[in-house]
PDB file of C-alpha atoms in Angstrom:
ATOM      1  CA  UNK W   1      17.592  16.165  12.531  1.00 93.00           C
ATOM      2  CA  UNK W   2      13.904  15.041  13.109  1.00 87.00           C
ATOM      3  CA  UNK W   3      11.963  13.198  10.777  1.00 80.00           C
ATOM      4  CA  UNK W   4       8.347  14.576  11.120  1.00 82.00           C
ATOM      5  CA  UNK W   5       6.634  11.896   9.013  1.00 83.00           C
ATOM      6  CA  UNK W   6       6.762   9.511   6.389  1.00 85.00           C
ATOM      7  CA  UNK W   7       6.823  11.412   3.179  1.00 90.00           C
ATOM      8  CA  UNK W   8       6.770   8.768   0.096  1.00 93.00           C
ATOM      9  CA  UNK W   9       7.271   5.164  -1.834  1.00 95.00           C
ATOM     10  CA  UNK W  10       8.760   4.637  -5.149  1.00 96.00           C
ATOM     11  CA  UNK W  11       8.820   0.920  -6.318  1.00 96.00           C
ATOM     12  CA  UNK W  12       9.810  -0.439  -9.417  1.00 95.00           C
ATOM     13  CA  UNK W  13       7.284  -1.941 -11.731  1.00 96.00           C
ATOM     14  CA  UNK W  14       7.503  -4.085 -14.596  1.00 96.00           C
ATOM     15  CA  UNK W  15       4.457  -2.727 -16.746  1.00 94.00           C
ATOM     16  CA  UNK W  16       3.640   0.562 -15.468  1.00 94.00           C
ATOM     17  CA  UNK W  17       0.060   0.123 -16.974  1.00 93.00           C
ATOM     18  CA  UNK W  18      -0.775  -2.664 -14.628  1.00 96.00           C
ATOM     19  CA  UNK W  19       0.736  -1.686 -11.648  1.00 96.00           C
ATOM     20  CA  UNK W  20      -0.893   1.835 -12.103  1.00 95.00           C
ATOM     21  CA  UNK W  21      -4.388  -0.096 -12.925  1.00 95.00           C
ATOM     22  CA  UNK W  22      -3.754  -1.667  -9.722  1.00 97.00           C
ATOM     23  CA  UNK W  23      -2.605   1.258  -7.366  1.00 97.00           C
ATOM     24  CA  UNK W  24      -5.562   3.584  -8.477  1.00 95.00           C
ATOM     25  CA  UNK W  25      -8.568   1.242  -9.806  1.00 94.00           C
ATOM     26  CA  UNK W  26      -8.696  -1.762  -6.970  1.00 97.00           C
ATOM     27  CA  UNK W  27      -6.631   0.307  -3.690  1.00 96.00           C
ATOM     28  CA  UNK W  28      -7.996   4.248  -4.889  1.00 94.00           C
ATOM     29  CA  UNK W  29      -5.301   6.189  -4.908  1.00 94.00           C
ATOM     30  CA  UNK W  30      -5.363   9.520  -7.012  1.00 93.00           C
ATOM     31  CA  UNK W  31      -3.529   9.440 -10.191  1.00 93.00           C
ATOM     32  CA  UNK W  32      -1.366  12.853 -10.695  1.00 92.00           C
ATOM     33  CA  UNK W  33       0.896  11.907 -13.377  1.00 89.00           C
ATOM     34  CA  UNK W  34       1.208  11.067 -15.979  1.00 79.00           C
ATOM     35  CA  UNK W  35      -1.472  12.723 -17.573  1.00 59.00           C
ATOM     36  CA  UNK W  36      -1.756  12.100 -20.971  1.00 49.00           C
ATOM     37  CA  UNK W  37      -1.226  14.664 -23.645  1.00 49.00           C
ATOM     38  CA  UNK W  38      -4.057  15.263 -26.588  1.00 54.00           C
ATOM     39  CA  UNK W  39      -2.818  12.569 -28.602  1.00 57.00           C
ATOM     40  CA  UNK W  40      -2.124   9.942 -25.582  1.00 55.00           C
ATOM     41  CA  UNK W  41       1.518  10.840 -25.938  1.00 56.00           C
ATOM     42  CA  UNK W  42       3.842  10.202 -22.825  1.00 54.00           C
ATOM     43  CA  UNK W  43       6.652  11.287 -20.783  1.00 54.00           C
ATOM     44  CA  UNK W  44       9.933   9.108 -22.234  1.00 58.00           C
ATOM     45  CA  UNK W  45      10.305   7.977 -18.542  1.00 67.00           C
ATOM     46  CA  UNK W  46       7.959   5.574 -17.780  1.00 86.00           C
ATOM     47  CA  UNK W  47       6.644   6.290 -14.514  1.00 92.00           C
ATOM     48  CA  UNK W  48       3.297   7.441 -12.996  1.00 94.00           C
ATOM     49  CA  UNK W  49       2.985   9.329  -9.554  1.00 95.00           C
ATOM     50  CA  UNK W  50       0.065   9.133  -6.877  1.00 95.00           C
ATOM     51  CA  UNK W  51      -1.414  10.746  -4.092  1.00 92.00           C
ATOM     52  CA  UNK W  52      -4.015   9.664  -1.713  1.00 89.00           C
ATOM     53  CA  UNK W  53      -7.530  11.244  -1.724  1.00 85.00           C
ATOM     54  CA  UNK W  54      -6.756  12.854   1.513  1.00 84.00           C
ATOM     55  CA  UNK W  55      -4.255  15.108  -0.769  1.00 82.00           C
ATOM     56  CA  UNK W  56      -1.987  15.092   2.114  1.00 85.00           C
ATOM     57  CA  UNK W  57       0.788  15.742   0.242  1.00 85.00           C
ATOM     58  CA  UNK W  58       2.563  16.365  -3.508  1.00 87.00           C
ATOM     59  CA  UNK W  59       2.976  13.004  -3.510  1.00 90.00           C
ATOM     60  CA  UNK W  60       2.781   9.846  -1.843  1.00 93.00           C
ATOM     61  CA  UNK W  61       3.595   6.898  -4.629  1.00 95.00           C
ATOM     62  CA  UNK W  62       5.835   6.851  -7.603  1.00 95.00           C
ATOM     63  CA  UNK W  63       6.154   3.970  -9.993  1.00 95.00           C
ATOM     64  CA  UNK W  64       8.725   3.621 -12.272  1.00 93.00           C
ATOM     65  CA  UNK W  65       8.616   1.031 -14.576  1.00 93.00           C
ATOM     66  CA  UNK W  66      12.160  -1.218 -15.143  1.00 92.00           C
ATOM     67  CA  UNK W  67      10.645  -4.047 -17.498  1.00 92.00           C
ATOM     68  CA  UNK W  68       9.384  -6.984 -17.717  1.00 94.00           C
ATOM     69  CA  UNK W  69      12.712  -8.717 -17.812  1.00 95.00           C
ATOM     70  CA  UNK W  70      13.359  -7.090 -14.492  1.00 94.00           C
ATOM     71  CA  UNK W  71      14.962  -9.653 -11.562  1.00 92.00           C
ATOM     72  CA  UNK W  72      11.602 -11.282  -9.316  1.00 87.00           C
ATOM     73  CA  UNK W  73      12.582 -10.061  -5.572  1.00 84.00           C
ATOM     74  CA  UNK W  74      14.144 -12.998  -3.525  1.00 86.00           C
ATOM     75  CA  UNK W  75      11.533 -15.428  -1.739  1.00 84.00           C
ATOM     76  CA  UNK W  76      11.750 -16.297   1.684  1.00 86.00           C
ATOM     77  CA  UNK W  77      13.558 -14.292   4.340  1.00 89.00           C
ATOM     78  CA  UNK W  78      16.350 -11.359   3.233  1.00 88.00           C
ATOM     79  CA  UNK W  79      16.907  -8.059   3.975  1.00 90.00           C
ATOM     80  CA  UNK W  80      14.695  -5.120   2.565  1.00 89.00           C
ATOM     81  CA  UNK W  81      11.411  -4.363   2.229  1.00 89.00           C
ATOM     82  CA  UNK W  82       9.224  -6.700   3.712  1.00 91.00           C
ATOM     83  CA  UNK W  83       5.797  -4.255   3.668  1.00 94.00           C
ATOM     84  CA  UNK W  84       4.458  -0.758   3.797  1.00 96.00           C
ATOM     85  CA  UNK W  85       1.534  -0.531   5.220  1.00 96.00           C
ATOM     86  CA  UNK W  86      -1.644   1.929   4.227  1.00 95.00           C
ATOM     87  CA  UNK W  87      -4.510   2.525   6.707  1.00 94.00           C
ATOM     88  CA  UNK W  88      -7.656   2.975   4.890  1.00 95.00           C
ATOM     89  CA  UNK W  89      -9.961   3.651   8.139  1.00 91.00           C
ATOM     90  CA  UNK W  90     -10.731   3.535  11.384  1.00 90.00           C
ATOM     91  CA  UNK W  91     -13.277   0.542  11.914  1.00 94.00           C
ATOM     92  CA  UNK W  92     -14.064  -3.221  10.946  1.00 96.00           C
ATOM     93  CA  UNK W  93     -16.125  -2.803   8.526  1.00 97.00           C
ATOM     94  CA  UNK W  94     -14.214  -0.447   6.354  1.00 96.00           C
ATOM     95  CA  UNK W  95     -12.114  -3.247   6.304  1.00 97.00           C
ATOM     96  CA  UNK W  96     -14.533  -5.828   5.546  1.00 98.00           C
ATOM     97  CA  UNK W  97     -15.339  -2.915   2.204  1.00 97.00           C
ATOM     98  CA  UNK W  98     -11.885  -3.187   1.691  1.00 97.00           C
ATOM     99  CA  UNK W  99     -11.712  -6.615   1.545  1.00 98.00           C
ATOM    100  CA  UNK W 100     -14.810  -6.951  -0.958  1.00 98.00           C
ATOM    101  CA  UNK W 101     -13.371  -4.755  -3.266  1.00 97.00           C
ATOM    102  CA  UNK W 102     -10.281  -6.906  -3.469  1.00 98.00           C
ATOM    103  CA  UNK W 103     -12.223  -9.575  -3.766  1.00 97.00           C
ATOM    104  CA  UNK W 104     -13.869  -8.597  -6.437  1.00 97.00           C
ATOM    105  CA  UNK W 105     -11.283  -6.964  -8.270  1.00 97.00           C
ATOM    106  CA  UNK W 106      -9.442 -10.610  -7.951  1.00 97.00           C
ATOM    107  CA  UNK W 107      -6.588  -9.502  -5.785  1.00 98.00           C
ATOM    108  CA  UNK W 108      -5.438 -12.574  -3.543  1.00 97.00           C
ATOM    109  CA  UNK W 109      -5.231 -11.706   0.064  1.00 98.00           C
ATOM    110  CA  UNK W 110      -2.147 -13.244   1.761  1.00 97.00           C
ATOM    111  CA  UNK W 111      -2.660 -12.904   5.577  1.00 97.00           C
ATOM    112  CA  UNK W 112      -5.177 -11.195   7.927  1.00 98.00           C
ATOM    113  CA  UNK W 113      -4.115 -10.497  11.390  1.00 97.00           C
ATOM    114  CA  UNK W 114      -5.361  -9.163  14.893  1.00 96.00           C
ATOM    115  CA  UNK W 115      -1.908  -7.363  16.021  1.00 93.00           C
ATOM    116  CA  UNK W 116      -4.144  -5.316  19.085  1.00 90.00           C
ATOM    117  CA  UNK W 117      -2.851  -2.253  17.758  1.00 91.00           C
ATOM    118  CA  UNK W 118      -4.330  -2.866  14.053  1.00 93.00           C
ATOM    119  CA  UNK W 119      -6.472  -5.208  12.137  1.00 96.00           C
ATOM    120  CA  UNK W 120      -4.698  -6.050   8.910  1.00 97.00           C
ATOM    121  CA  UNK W 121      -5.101  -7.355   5.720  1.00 98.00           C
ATOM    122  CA  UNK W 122      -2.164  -8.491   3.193  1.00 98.00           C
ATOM    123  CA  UNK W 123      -2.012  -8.231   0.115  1.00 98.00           C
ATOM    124  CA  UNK W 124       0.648  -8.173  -2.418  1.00 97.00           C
ATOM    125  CA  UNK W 125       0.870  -5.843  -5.716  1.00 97.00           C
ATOM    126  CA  UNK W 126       1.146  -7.415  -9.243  1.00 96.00           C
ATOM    127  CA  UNK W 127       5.167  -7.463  -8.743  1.00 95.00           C
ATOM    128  CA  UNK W 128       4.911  -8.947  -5.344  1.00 94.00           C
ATOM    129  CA  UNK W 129       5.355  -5.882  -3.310  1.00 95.00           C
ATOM    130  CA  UNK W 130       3.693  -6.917   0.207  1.00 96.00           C
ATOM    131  CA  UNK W 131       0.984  -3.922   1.284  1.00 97.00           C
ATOM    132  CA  UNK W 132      -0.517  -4.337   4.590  1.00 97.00           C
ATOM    133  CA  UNK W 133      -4.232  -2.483   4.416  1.00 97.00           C
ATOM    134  CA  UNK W 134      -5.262  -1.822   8.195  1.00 96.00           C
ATOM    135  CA  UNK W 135      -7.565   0.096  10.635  1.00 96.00           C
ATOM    136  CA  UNK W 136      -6.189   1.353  14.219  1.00 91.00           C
ATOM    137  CA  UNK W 137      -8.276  -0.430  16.681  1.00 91.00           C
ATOM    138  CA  UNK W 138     -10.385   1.950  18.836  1.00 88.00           C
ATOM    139  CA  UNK W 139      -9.140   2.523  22.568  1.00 87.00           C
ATOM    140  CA  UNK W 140      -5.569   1.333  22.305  1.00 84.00           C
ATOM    141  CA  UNK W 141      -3.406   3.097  24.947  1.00 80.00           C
ATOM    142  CA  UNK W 142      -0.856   4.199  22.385  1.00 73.00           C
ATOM    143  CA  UNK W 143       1.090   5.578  25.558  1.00 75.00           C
ATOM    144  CA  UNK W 144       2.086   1.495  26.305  1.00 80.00           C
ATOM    145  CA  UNK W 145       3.118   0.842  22.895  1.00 81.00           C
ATOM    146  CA  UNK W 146       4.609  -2.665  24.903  1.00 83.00           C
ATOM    147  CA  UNK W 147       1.516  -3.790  25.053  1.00 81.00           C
ATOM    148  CA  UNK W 148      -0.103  -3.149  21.914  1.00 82.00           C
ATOM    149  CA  UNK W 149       3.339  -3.189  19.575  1.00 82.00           C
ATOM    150  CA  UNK W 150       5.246  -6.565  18.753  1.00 79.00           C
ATOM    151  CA  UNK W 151       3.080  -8.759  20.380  1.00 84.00           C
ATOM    152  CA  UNK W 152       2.213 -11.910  18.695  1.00 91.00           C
ATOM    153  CA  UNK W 153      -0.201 -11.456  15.805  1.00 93.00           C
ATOM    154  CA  UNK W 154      -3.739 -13.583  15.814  1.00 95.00           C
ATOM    155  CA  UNK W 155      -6.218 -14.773  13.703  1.00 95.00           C
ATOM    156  CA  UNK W 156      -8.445 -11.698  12.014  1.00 97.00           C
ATOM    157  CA  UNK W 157     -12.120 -13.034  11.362  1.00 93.00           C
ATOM    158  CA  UNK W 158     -14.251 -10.347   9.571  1.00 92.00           C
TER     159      UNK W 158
END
């Protein structure tokens, strides 16, 4: 077997109307499904389905919504998902853009790092789902991934 790339996410939501507000009005991705009937009607299943703009793929995020009574995930350290991380360019200042758009949609940003490799920005979605926004840095040898992988993250300044 070879895996040839990373196809999709699907996350559990507790209001499928925020999260998908969220997903395609602050972050931009394209909105497949649901789409509303002529009456606003929708599927039974709550969940909505994205794609990024690139249109890579069928799909790239599905959200299924599980309630608002729905268990918070566990602070602190545990095993699972920690982040997933969506580049969204190729230079500084698409990520400073990035960052002014969260900003002004209200988003909090948790963390920005310098990891060599990437410059990243953290941010979490409205049910705490950690999504790391980054740009590749120009002229990293990817062929020493020693160097440029794992090493200790630093301050980001934008």
């Amino acid at each position: 077997m070879e895996i040839r790339e990373l196809g999709h996410l699907v996350l559990y939501v507790r209001d499928l109307d925020r999260s998908a507000r969220f997903y395609r009005d602050v972050l931009g991705w394209r909105q497949i499904l649901p789409v509303p009937g002529p009456d606003g009607e929708r599927e039974p299943r709550r969940l909505a389905v994205f794609n990024a703009p690139s249109g890579r793929t069928h799909h790239e995020l599905l959200l299924i919504e599980v309630g608002e009574d729905a268990a918070a995930q566990p602070a602190g350290r545990r095993v699972g998902l920690y982040h997933f991380g969506l580049k969204i360019g190729t230079t500084d200042d698409e990520l400073r853009e990035a960052l002014a758009t969260l900003r002004e949609a209200g988003t909090p940003v948790l963390g920005m790092s310098d990891h060599t490799a990437t410059h990243s920005l953290y941010i979490a979605d409205p049910d705490g789902n950690e999504i790391e926004l980054y740009v590749d840095v120009p002229g990293v040898d990817w062929e020493k991934p020693e160097e440029t992988i794992g090493v200790p993250a630093k301050p980001l300044r934008l």
